[in-house]
Amino acid sequence: MSIALQKTLSLLLLIVIGILLQKKLQNEDQKKGLKTIILNIALPAMIFVALLKIEINPDLLILPVLALAFNIVMIVLTKYSLPFFGIKSDSPAMRTLMLLLPSLAPGLTCFPFIVEYLGDDVLAWAALADIGNKLFVLVLAYLLAMSWYYKNQNLKAKSNGQKVKELLIAMVSEPINMVILVAIVLLSFGFHMDSMPGFLSESILMMKDMMTPLVLLFIGIAVIFKWDQLRVITSLLTFRAGFTFMLSGLFIWLVPMPSEAAILLAVVFPQSAVSFWPFAHMSAIRKLEYDNERQKDNPTFDLELGINVLAVSMPFSTLLILGVFTSGSYFTSPLHIISIGGLLVGAALLPKAIQWVRSTDFSFENMREKVLKDSPVE
């Protein structure tokens, strides 16, 4: 069994263990405690280590720009495509999916395979591209989530200046954002992980290593299986994957690529699972709503839907990425990539098309009535 496949199975096993632990951890306070450890300890440590390991090559600065552009394109696509899947506009489900589907979590679902199949050099490119994605999921997604919160709760009494001030205070007070600021300051003075005292760097690395198992266990513990909902989620993820393949194929067709490894990176990086960070922002906003009795019954986001999207996206993306890497050179052809993307988009839309056909009356009498109704009256 290959190392990459073993890695995939080990990650999926942790989700399964979390599912098996659901009966042991039914208390909401227990789940809240696990989430607090993830958001306030493990996740900030992981971000801190990733930032302090960055060695920026000026020629590769286009990579984070491209990743951020992908996030923006995907959020526009999500906004206008979700109504076709029965998601109501300006609903908690719509806002939840608009934050999650454009986001990427390459650290869990992409980086292990890149190391195995493409090597450390390409992994460095992927980590650099992830800076643009991190800007989206940590900053832009947070600002968007907070603006929806203010709009949904009709908090119009506050001035724009007051809102901006509260946003800035909330951002700085979050451990994730505080860590980013500290890491940027240290990098500006030339400090890296190797520059830190051994006991300090070792402690940070141990906290960072908790991130992956805790997140996967939390997903398994918190996931609530509703098969109607899971069917919709699978359709949405299939549509997302198909459109992303088409976007990658078009990009590879139009832009000269330096190597086959760079082509495969452009294919698999956007196929990463959705990120946990937008869900963290939504959880923080839900806490604000719970603290206010008037806001409790009017949620801005659907956290149950969000955790199920995270749970389904993880195995979905890992299987897709593993399929790309194990298919040889098939995914180095732009035509092949675009074709696979078109098939996935078609597969996602097919159930809705069948549903529309079944609900439409194509009888002769009905068609005749429509023709007569649409005919001009003389």
mmCIF file of C-alpha atoms in Angstrom:
data_model
loop_
_atom_site.group_PDB
_atom_site.id
_atom_site.type_symbol
_atom_site.label_atom_id
_atom_site.label_comp_id
_atom_site.label_asym_id
_atom_site.label_seq_id
_atom_site.Cartn_x
_atom_site.Cartn_y
_atom_site.Cartn_z
ATOM 1 C CA MET A 1 0.000 0.000 0.000
ATOM 2 C CA SER A 2 1.406 3.416 -0.972
ATOM 3 C CA ILE A 3 2.298 5.986 1.670
ATOM 4 C CA ALA A 4 -0.229 8.468 0.253
ATOM 5 C CA LEU A 5 -3.066 5.937 0.443
ATOM 6 C CA GLN A 6 -2.078 5.017 3.995
ATOM 7 C CA LYS A 7 -2.170 8.726 4.886
ATOM 8 C CA THR A 8 -5.660 9.075 3.427
ATOM 9 C CA LEU A 9 -6.966 6.028 5.296
ATOM 10 C CA SER A 10 -5.438 7.242 8.572
ATOM 11 C CA LEU A 11 -7.182 10.625 8.231
ATOM 12 C CA LEU A 12 -10.509 8.991 7.409
ATOM 13 C CA LEU A 13 -10.069 6.606 10.342
ATOM 14 C CA LEU A 14 -9.885 9.563 12.738
ATOM 15 C CA ILE A 15 -13.251 10.840 11.449
ATOM 16 C CA VAL A 16 -14.728 7.365 11.932
ATOM 17 C CA ILE A 17 -13.360 7.254 15.498
ATOM 18 C CA GLY A 18 -15.018 10.628 16.124
ATOM 19 C CA ILE A 19 -18.333 9.241 14.866
ATOM 20 C CA LEU A 20 -17.975 6.271 17.216
ATOM 21 C CA LEU A 21 -17.352 8.713 20.092
ATOM 22 C CA GLN A 22 -20.597 10.624 19.506
ATOM 23 C CA LYS A 23 -22.478 8.713 22.221
ATOM 24 C CA LYS A 24 -19.633 9.351 24.698
ATOM 25 C CA LEU A 25 -19.528 13.097 23.987
ATOM 26 C CA GLN A 26 -23.173 14.139 23.684
ATOM 27 C CA ASN A 27 -22.794 16.989 26.185
ATOM 28 C CA GLU A 28 -22.558 20.357 24.409
ATOM 29 C CA ASP A 29 -20.043 21.601 26.999
ATOM 30 C CA GLN A 30 -17.682 18.758 26.065
ATOM 31 C CA LYS A 31 -17.927 19.636 22.366
ATOM 32 C CA LYS A 32 -17.428 23.302 23.215
ATOM 33 C CA GLY A 33 -14.280 22.447 25.193
ATOM 34 C CA LEU A 34 -12.812 20.498 22.280
ATOM 35 C CA LYS A 35 -13.646 23.335 19.888
ATOM 36 C CA THR A 36 -11.976 25.850 22.257
ATOM 37 C CA ILE A 37 -8.744 23.838 22.259
ATOM 38 C CA ILE A 38 -8.780 23.720 18.452
ATOM 39 C CA LEU A 39 -9.501 27.419 17.901
ATOM 40 C CA ASN A 40 -7.377 28.893 20.694
ATOM 41 C CA ILE A 41 -4.375 26.541 20.851
ATOM 42 C CA ALA A 42 -3.877 24.056 18.016
ATOM 43 C CA LEU A 43 -4.971 26.211 15.075
ATOM 44 C CA PRO A 44 -2.986 29.346 16.076
ATOM 45 C CA ALA A 45 0.108 27.173 16.666
ATOM 46 C CA MET A 46 -0.225 25.613 13.210
ATOM 47 C CA ILE A 47 -0.564 29.028 11.544
ATOM 48 C CA PHE A 48 2.389 30.402 13.515
ATOM 49 C CA VAL A 49 4.674 27.531 12.462
ATOM 50 C CA ALA A 50 3.581 27.745 8.814
ATOM 51 C CA LEU A 51 4.261 31.478 8.644
ATOM 52 C CA LEU A 52 7.685 31.273 10.292
ATOM 53 C CA LYS A 53 8.785 28.583 7.832
ATOM 54 C CA ILE A 54 8.041 30.680 4.763
ATOM 55 C CA GLU A 55 10.949 31.527 2.464
ATOM 56 C CA ILE A 56 9.517 33.882 -0.145
ATOM 57 C CA ASN A 57 10.945 33.844 -3.679
ATOM 58 C CA PRO A 58 9.960 37.069 -5.509
ATOM 59 C CA ASP A 59 9.321 35.106 -8.733
ATOM 60 C CA LEU A 60 6.658 33.029 -6.990
ATOM 61 C CA LEU A 61 4.667 35.894 -5.457
ATOM 62 C CA ILE A 62 2.067 35.438 -8.199
ATOM 63 C CA LEU A 63 0.973 32.154 -6.560
ATOM 64 C CA PRO A 64 -0.877 33.667 -3.550
ATOM 65 C CA VAL A 65 -2.486 36.210 -5.905
ATOM 66 C CA LEU A 66 -3.791 33.382 -8.098
ATOM 67 C CA ALA A 67 -5.118 31.491 -5.064
ATOM 68 C CA LEU A 68 -6.938 34.579 -3.786
ATOM 69 C CA ALA A 69 -8.373 35.194 -7.272
ATOM 70 C CA PHE A 70 -9.668 31.607 -7.260
ATOM 71 C CA ASN A 71 -11.402 32.185 -3.900
ATOM 72 C CA ILE A 72 -13.115 35.309 -5.242
ATOM 73 C CA VAL A 73 -14.233 33.612 -8.472
ATOM 74 C CA MET A 74 -15.653 30.721 -6.448
ATOM 75 C CA ILE A 75 -17.634 32.938 -4.080
ATOM 76 C CA VAL A 76 -19.258 34.681 -7.067
ATOM 77 C CA LEU A 77 -20.038 31.305 -8.670
ATOM 78 C CA THR A 78 -21.462 29.996 -5.390
ATOM 79 C CA LYS A 79 -23.748 32.971 -4.969
ATOM 80 C CA TYR A 80 -25.371 32.592 -8.386
ATOM 81 C CA SER A 81 -25.384 28.781 -8.643
ATOM 82 C CA LEU A 82 -26.825 27.805 -5.234
ATOM 83 C CA PRO A 83 -30.443 28.751 -6.115
ATOM 84 C CA PHE A 84 -30.359 26.057 -8.838
ATOM 85 C CA PHE A 85 -29.778 23.495 -6.059
ATOM 86 C CA GLY A 86 -32.776 24.697 -4.059
ATOM 87 C CA ILE A 87 -30.842 26.918 -1.614
ATOM 88 C CA LYS A 88 -32.860 30.033 -0.770
ATOM 89 C CA SER A 89 -31.169 33.402 -1.195
ATOM 90 C CA ASP A 90 -30.224 35.320 1.952
ATOM 91 C CA SER A 91 -30.811 32.276 4.158
ATOM 92 C CA PRO A 92 -28.522 30.760 6.837
ATOM 93 C CA ALA A 93 -27.795 27.861 4.464
ATOM 94 C CA MET A 94 -26.865 30.236 1.626
ATOM 95 C CA ARG A 95 -24.528 32.286 3.829
ATOM 96 C CA THR A 96 -22.928 29.129 5.248
ATOM 97 C CA LEU A 97 -22.219 27.638 1.833
ATOM 98 C CA MET A 98 -20.974 30.950 0.418
ATOM 99 C CA LEU A 99 -18.260 31.031 3.069
ATOM 100 C CA LEU A 100 -17.328 27.343 2.978
ATOM 101 C CA LEU A 101 -17.368 26.301 -0.692
ATOM 102 C CA PRO A 102 -14.861 28.915 -1.978
ATOM 103 C CA SER A 103 -12.396 28.113 0.841
ATOM 104 C CA LEU A 104 -9.545 25.588 0.709
ATOM 105 C CA ALA A 105 -7.835 23.380 3.293
ATOM 106 C CA PRO A 106 -4.779 22.087 1.381
ATOM 107 C CA GLY A 107 -2.894 21.191 4.550
ATOM 108 C CA LEU A 108 -5.151 18.217 5.266
ATOM 109 C CA THR A 109 -6.213 16.999 1.834
ATOM 110 C CA CYS A 110 -3.583 18.182 -0.643
ATOM 111 C CA PHE A 111 -0.138 18.660 0.927
ATOM 112 C CA PRO A 112 0.374 14.993 1.972
ATOM 113 C CA PHE A 113 -0.142 13.857 -1.621
ATOM 114 C CA ILE A 114 1.987 16.641 -3.084
ATOM 115 C CA VAL A 115 4.907 15.556 -0.902
ATOM 116 C CA GLU A 116 4.463 11.908 -1.909
ATOM 117 C CA TYR A 117 3.990 12.410 -5.652
ATOM 118 C CA LEU A 118 5.652 15.746 -6.523
ATOM 119 C CA GLY A 119 8.295 16.367 -3.858
ATOM 120 C CA ASP A 120 9.292 19.088 -1.403
ATOM 121 C CA ASP A 121 9.941 21.791 -4.008
ATOM 122 C CA VAL A 122 6.379 21.692 -5.313
ATOM 123 C CA LEU A 123 5.134 21.573 -1.713
ATOM 124 C CA ALA A 124 6.897 24.917 -1.142
ATOM 125 C CA TRP A 125 4.986 26.367 -4.114
ATOM 126 C CA ALA A 126 1.735 25.046 -2.676
ATOM 127 C CA ALA A 127 2.489 26.520 0.759
ATOM 128 C CA LEU A 128 3.188 29.891 -0.841
ATOM 129 C CA ALA A 129 -0.072 29.750 -2.820
ATOM 130 C CA ASP A 130 -1.875 28.941 0.426
ATOM 131 C CA ILE A 131 -0.964 32.419 1.736
ATOM 132 C CA GLY A 132 -3.548 33.905 -0.642
ATOM 133 C CA ASN A 133 -6.110 31.352 0.463
ATOM 134 C CA LYS A 134 -5.310 32.127 4.122
ATOM 135 C CA LEU A 135 -5.929 35.822 3.439
ATOM 136 C CA PHE A 136 -9.380 34.879 2.197
ATOM 137 C CA VAL A 137 -10.364 32.422 4.936
ATOM 138 C CA LEU A 138 -8.864 34.369 7.844
ATOM 139 C CA VAL A 139 -9.575 37.981 6.895
ATOM 140 C CA LEU A 140 -12.040 38.371 4.030
ATOM 141 C CA ALA A 141 -14.306 35.533 5.184
ATOM 142 C CA TYR A 142 -14.304 36.972 8.707
ATOM 143 C CA LEU A 143 -15.255 40.460 7.486
ATOM 144 C CA LEU A 144 -17.969 39.004 5.263
ATOM 145 C CA ALA A 145 -19.345 36.871 8.093
ATOM 146 C CA MET A 146 -19.478 39.822 10.472
ATOM 147 C CA SER A 147 -21.189 42.051 7.900
ATOM 148 C CA TRP A 148 -23.862 39.358 7.381
ATOM 149 C CA TYR A 149 -24.261 39.122 11.149
ATOM 150 C CA TYR A 150 -24.923 42.863 11.446
ATOM 151 C CA LYS A 151 -27.355 42.769 8.532
ATOM 152 C CA ASN A 152 -29.204 39.655 9.738
ATOM 153 C CA GLN A 153 -29.627 40.987 13.284
ATOM 154 C CA ASN A 154 -30.670 44.459 12.045
ATOM 155 C CA LEU A 155 -27.904 46.196 13.976
ATOM 156 C CA LYS A 156 -28.397 49.436 12.074
ATOM 157 C CA ALA A 157 -28.111 51.746 15.054
ATOM 158 C CA LYS A 158 -24.340 51.534 14.974
ATOM 159 C CA SER A 159 -22.455 53.829 12.667
ATOM 160 C CA ASN A 160 -20.103 52.494 10.016
ATOM 161 C CA GLY A 161 -17.183 53.766 12.052
ATOM 162 C CA GLN A 162 -18.417 51.875 15.100
ATOM 163 C CA LYS A 163 -18.808 48.687 13.062
ATOM 164 C CA VAL A 164 -15.293 48.991 11.635
ATOM 165 C CA LYS A 165 -13.926 49.610 15.125
ATOM 166 C CA GLU A 166 -15.701 46.528 16.510
ATOM 167 C CA LEU A 167 -14.515 44.437 13.568
ATOM 168 C CA LEU A 168 -10.908 45.496 14.139
ATOM 169 C CA ILE A 169 -11.121 44.857 17.897
ATOM 170 C CA ALA A 170 -12.691 41.445 17.350
ATOM 171 C CA MET A 171 -10.091 40.515 14.732
ATOM 172 C CA VAL A 172 -7.141 41.540 16.895
ATOM 173 C CA SER A 173 -8.576 39.790 19.958
ATOM 174 C CA GLU A 174 -8.935 36.446 18.122
ATOM 175 C CA PRO A 175 -5.940 34.151 18.834
ATOM 176 C CA ILE A 176 -5.600 33.279 15.134
ATOM 177 C CA ASN A 177 -5.211 36.896 14.065
ATOM 178 C CA MET A 178 -2.973 37.776 17.007
ATOM 179 C CA VAL A 179 -0.639 34.952 15.983
ATOM 180 C CA ILE A 180 -0.508 36.231 12.402
ATOM 181 C CA LEU A 181 0.463 39.719 13.596
ATOM 182 C CA VAL A 182 3.169 38.349 15.896
ATOM 183 C CA ALA A 183 4.535 36.099 13.134
ATOM 184 C CA ILE A 184 4.684 39.002 10.649
ATOM 185 C CA VAL A 185 6.582 41.140 13.182
ATOM 186 C CA LEU A 186 9.065 38.319 13.867
ATOM 187 C CA LEU A 187 9.574 37.695 10.142
ATOM 188 C CA SER A 188 10.226 41.401 9.570
ATOM 189 C CA PHE A 189 13.115 41.158 12.066
ATOM 190 C CA GLY A 190 14.475 38.008 10.425
ATOM 191 C CA PHE A 191 13.274 35.493 13.007
ATOM 192 C CA HIS A 192 12.244 31.959 12.020
ATOM 193 C CA MET A 193 11.412 28.794 13.929
ATOM 194 C CA ASP A 194 15.118 27.904 14.089
ATOM 195 C CA SER A 195 15.849 31.274 15.710
ATOM 196 C CA MET A 196 13.614 30.605 18.706
ATOM 197 C CA PRO A 197 14.754 28.951 21.971
ATOM 198 C CA GLY A 198 14.503 25.168 21.746
ATOM 199 C CA PHE A 199 11.991 24.737 24.573
ATOM 200 C CA LEU A 200 9.666 27.364 23.040
ATOM 201 C CA SER A 201 9.782 26.044 19.468
ATOM 202 C CA GLU A 202 9.292 22.479 20.739
ATOM 203 C CA SER A 203 6.188 23.470 22.709
ATOM 204 C CA ILE A 204 4.708 25.307 19.715
ATOM 205 C CA LEU A 205 5.364 22.337 17.436
ATOM 206 C CA MET A 206 3.643 19.972 19.886
ATOM 207 C CA MET A 207 0.585 22.247 19.996
ATOM 208 C CA LYS A 208 0.600 22.442 16.202
ATOM 209 C CA ASP A 209 0.715 18.640 15.896
ATOM 210 C CA MET A 210 -2.583 18.421 17.807
ATOM 211 C CA MET A 211 -4.433 20.245 15.040
ATOM 212 C CA THR A 212 -5.074 17.493 12.496
ATOM 213 C CA PRO A 213 -6.282 14.727 14.858
ATOM 214 C CA LEU A 214 -8.414 17.126 16.928
ATOM 215 C CA VAL A 215 -10.134 18.641 13.877
ATOM 216 C CA LEU A 216 -10.895 15.233 12.377
ATOM 217 C CA LEU A 217 -12.183 13.859 15.677
ATOM 218 C CA PHE A 218 -14.323 16.979 16.151
ATOM 219 C CA ILE A 219 -15.823 16.587 12.671
ATOM 220 C CA GLY A 220 -16.716 12.971 13.443
ATOM 221 C CA ILE A 221 -18.177 13.872 16.841
ATOM 222 C CA ALA A 222 -20.205 16.845 15.626
ATOM 223 C CA VAL A 223 -21.466 15.515 12.274
ATOM 224 C CA ILE A 224 -25.221 14.857 12.137
ATOM 225 C CA PHE A 225 -26.246 12.563 9.312
ATOM 226 C CA LYS A 226 -29.345 13.741 7.484
ATOM 227 C CA TRP A 227 -29.412 11.854 4.224
ATOM 228 C CA ASP A 228 -31.466 14.459 2.329
ATOM 229 C CA GLN A 229 -28.955 17.089 3.381
ATOM 230 C CA LEU A 230 -25.956 14.871 2.558
ATOM 231 C CA ARG A 231 -27.351 14.258 -0.923
ATOM 232 C CA VAL A 232 -27.503 18.014 -1.545
ATOM 233 C CA ILE A 233 -23.990 18.475 -0.122
ATOM 234 C CA THR A 234 -22.583 15.767 -2.392
ATOM 235 C CA SER A 235 -24.204 17.418 -5.424
ATOM 236 C CA LEU A 236 -22.756 20.796 -4.443
ATOM 237 C CA LEU A 237 -19.259 19.368 -3.907
ATOM 238 C CA THR A 238 -19.461 17.547 -7.252
ATOM 239 C CA PHE A 239 -20.459 20.802 -8.961
ATOM 240 C CA ARG A 240 -17.627 22.627 -7.159
ATOM 241 C CA ALA A 241 -15.088 19.997 -8.224
ATOM 242 C CA GLY A 242 -16.294 20.010 -11.827
ATOM 243 C CA PHE A 243 -16.173 23.782 -12.196
ATOM 244 C CA THR A 244 -12.735 23.820 -10.534
ATOM 245 C CA PHE A 245 -11.401 21.225 -12.975
ATOM 246 C CA MET A 246 -12.696 23.327 -15.860
ATOM 247 C CA LEU A 247 -11.081 26.449 -14.385
ATOM 248 C CA SER A 248 -7.753 24.630 -13.912
ATOM 249 C CA GLY A 249 -7.868 23.221 -17.442
ATOM 250 C CA LEU A 250 -8.540 26.650 -18.932
ATOM 251 C CA PHE A 251 -5.695 28.162 -16.887
ATOM 252 C CA ILE A 252 -3.220 25.449 -17.989
ATOM 253 C CA TRP A 253 -4.345 25.920 -21.605
ATOM 254 C CA LEU A 254 -3.787 29.696 -21.573
ATOM 255 C CA VAL A 255 -0.695 29.979 -19.322
ATOM 256 C CA PRO A 256 2.618 28.247 -20.190
ATOM 257 C CA MET A 257 3.555 25.876 -17.350
ATOM 258 C CA PRO A 258 7.202 25.194 -16.449
ATOM 259 C CA SER A 259 6.789 21.468 -15.763
ATOM 260 C CA GLU A 260 4.389 18.564 -15.474
ATOM 261 C CA ALA A 261 4.598 18.918 -11.682
ATOM 262 C CA ALA A 262 3.389 22.530 -11.947
ATOM 263 C CA ILE A 263 0.450 21.364 -14.079
ATOM 264 C CA LEU A 264 -0.562 18.753 -11.516
ATOM 265 C CA LEU A 265 -0.251 21.339 -8.740
ATOM 266 C CA ALA A 266 -2.642 23.632 -10.634
ATOM 267 C CA VAL A 267 -5.087 20.721 -10.876
ATOM 268 C CA VAL A 268 -5.007 19.337 -7.327
ATOM 269 C CA PHE A 269 -4.531 22.469 -5.192
ATOM 270 C CA PRO A 270 -8.015 23.916 -5.984
ATOM 271 C CA GLN A 271 -9.535 20.474 -5.299
ATOM 272 C CA SER A 272 -8.647 20.733 -1.598
ATOM 273 C CA ALA A 273 -11.427 20.223 0.920
ATOM 274 C CA VAL A 274 -13.270 23.217 2.319
ATOM 275 C CA SER A 275 -11.510 25.024 5.147
ATOM 276 C CA PHE A 276 -12.331 24.772 8.859
ATOM 277 C CA TRP A 277 -11.562 28.494 9.395
ATOM 278 C CA PRO A 278 -14.808 29.951 7.963
ATOM 279 C CA PHE A 279 -16.661 27.514 10.219
ATOM 280 C CA ALA A 280 -14.650 28.906 13.146
ATOM 281 C CA HIS A 281 -15.856 32.429 12.258
ATOM 282 C CA MET A 282 -19.448 31.180 12.044
ATOM 283 C CA SER A 283 -19.108 29.480 15.432
ATOM 284 C CA ALA A 284 -17.856 32.720 16.992
ATOM 285 C CA ILE A 285 -20.821 34.619 15.564
ATOM 286 C CA ARG A 286 -23.232 31.941 16.819
ATOM 287 C CA LYS A 287 -21.772 32.440 20.297
ATOM 288 C CA LEU A 288 -22.521 36.164 20.029
ATOM 289 C CA GLU A 289 -26.100 35.307 19.080
ATOM 290 C CA TYR A 290 -26.490 32.885 21.988
ATOM 291 C CA ASP A 291 -25.279 35.555 24.395
ATOM 292 C CA ASN A 292 -28.152 37.778 23.249
ATOM 293 C CA GLU A 293 -31.673 36.436 23.864
ATOM 294 C CA ARG A 294 -33.161 38.463 20.993
ATOM 295 C CA GLN A 295 -30.672 37.027 18.470
ATOM 296 C CA LYS A 296 -30.749 33.373 19.567
ATOM 297 C CA ASP A 297 -33.732 32.395 17.401
ATOM 298 C CA ASN A 298 -32.480 34.202 14.297
ATOM 299 C CA PRO A 299 -29.181 32.501 13.378
ATOM 300 C CA THR A 300 -26.982 34.029 10.723
ATOM 301 C CA PHE A 301 -25.452 30.661 9.782
ATOM 302 C CA ASP A 302 -26.492 27.003 9.749
ATOM 303 C CA LEU A 303 -23.742 25.330 11.810
ATOM 304 C CA GLU A 304 -25.238 21.854 11.412
ATOM 305 C CA LEU A 305 -25.027 22.201 7.638
ATOM 306 C CA GLY A 306 -21.512 23.631 7.969
ATOM 307 C CA ILE A 307 -20.134 20.713 9.969
ATOM 308 C CA ASN A 308 -21.703 18.232 7.540
ATOM 309 C CA VAL A 309 -20.096 20.029 4.584
ATOM 310 C CA LEU A 310 -16.738 19.746 6.361
ATOM 311 C CA ALA A 311 -17.293 16.055 7.075
ATOM 312 C CA VAL A 312 -18.271 15.154 3.487
ATOM 313 C CA SER A 313 -15.710 17.430 1.825
ATOM 314 C CA MET A 314 -12.735 15.777 3.511
ATOM 315 C CA PRO A 315 -13.085 12.245 2.035
ATOM 316 C CA PHE A 316 -14.564 13.639 -1.207
ATOM 317 C CA SER A 317 -11.489 15.788 -1.912
ATOM 318 C CA THR A 318 -8.937 13.210 -0.819
ATOM 319 C CA LEU A 319 -10.429 10.631 -3.180
ATOM 320 C CA LEU A 320 -10.432 13.131 -6.058
ATOM 321 C CA ILE A 321 -6.817 14.176 -5.457
ATOM 322 C CA LEU A 322 -5.686 10.572 -5.064
ATOM 323 C CA GLY A 323 -7.466 9.762 -8.329
ATOM 324 C CA VAL A 324 -5.617 12.565 -10.145
ATOM 325 C CA PHE A 325 -2.205 11.410 -8.916
ATOM 326 C CA THR A 326 -2.816 7.739 -9.631
ATOM 327 C CA SER A 327 -4.052 8.337 -13.198
ATOM 328 C CA GLY A 328 -0.576 8.864 -14.645
ATOM 329 C CA SER A 329 -0.259 11.722 -17.132
ATOM 330 C CA TYR A 330 -3.974 11.875 -17.982
ATOM 331 C CA PHE A 331 -4.537 15.104 -16.025
ATOM 332 C CA THR A 332 -1.643 16.924 -17.710
ATOM 333 C CA SER A 333 -3.809 17.542 -20.799
ATOM 334 C CA PRO A 334 -6.043 20.650 -20.601
ATOM 335 C CA LEU A 335 -8.645 18.946 -22.808
ATOM 336 C CA HIS A 336 -8.849 15.947 -20.477
ATOM 337 C CA ILE A 337 -9.155 18.194 -17.405
ATOM 338 C CA ILE A 338 -11.918 20.322 -18.936
ATOM 339 C CA SER A 339 -13.759 17.191 -20.114
ATOM 340 C CA ILE A 340 -13.712 15.614 -16.640
ATOM 341 C CA GLY A 341 -14.900 18.930 -15.198
ATOM 342 C CA GLY A 342 -17.785 19.085 -17.634
ATOM 343 C CA LEU A 343 -18.824 15.521 -16.764
ATOM 344 C CA LEU A 344 -18.834 16.310 -13.031
ATOM 345 C CA VAL A 345 -20.868 19.501 -13.548
ATOM 346 C CA GLY A 346 -23.323 17.524 -15.665
ATOM 347 C CA ALA A 347 -23.549 14.803 -13.021
ATOM 348 C CA ALA A 348 -24.295 17.412 -10.342
ATOM 349 C CA LEU A 349 -27.022 19.086 -12.395
ATOM 350 C CA LEU A 350 -28.579 15.866 -13.752
ATOM 351 C CA PRO A 351 -30.799 15.099 -10.708
ATOM 352 C CA LYS A 352 -32.256 18.620 -10.827
ATOM 353 C CA ALA A 353 -32.843 18.284 -14.568
ATOM 354 C CA ILE A 354 -34.628 14.953 -14.062
ATOM 355 C CA GLN A 355 -36.705 16.478 -11.267
ATOM 356 C CA TRP A 356 -37.684 19.377 -13.547
ATOM 357 C CA VAL A 357 -38.669 17.005 -16.374
ATOM 358 C CA ARG A 358 -40.777 14.868 -14.026
ATOM 359 C CA SER A 359 -42.578 17.899 -12.620
ATOM 360 C CA THR A 360 -43.347 19.360 -16.051
ATOM 361 C CA ASP A 361 -46.509 18.339 -17.896
ATOM 362 C CA PHE A 362 -45.566 17.566 -21.509
ATOM 363 C CA SER A 363 -49.016 16.265 -22.481
ATOM 364 C CA PHE A 364 -50.502 17.353 -25.807
ATOM 365 C CA GLU A 365 -53.370 19.203 -24.116
ATOM 366 C CA ASN A 366 -51.038 21.151 -21.835
ATOM 367 C CA MET A 367 -48.658 22.079 -24.671
ATOM 368 C CA ARG A 368 -51.632 23.155 -26.833
ATOM 369 C CA GLU A 369 -52.938 25.399 -24.044
ATOM 370 C CA LYS A 370 -49.510 27.019 -23.673
ATOM 371 C CA VAL A 371 -49.263 27.651 -27.412
ATOM 372 C CA LEU A 372 -52.722 29.213 -27.495
ATOM 373 C CA LYS A 373 -51.933 31.301 -24.402
ATOM 374 C CA ASP A 374 -48.684 32.597 -25.916
ATOM 375 C CA SER A 375 -50.222 33.265 -29.350
ATOM 376 C CA PRO A 376 -51.025 36.936 -30.096
ATOM 377 C CA VAL A 377 -54.731 37.801 -30.043
ATOM 378 C CA GLU A 378 -55.971 39.223 -33.333
#
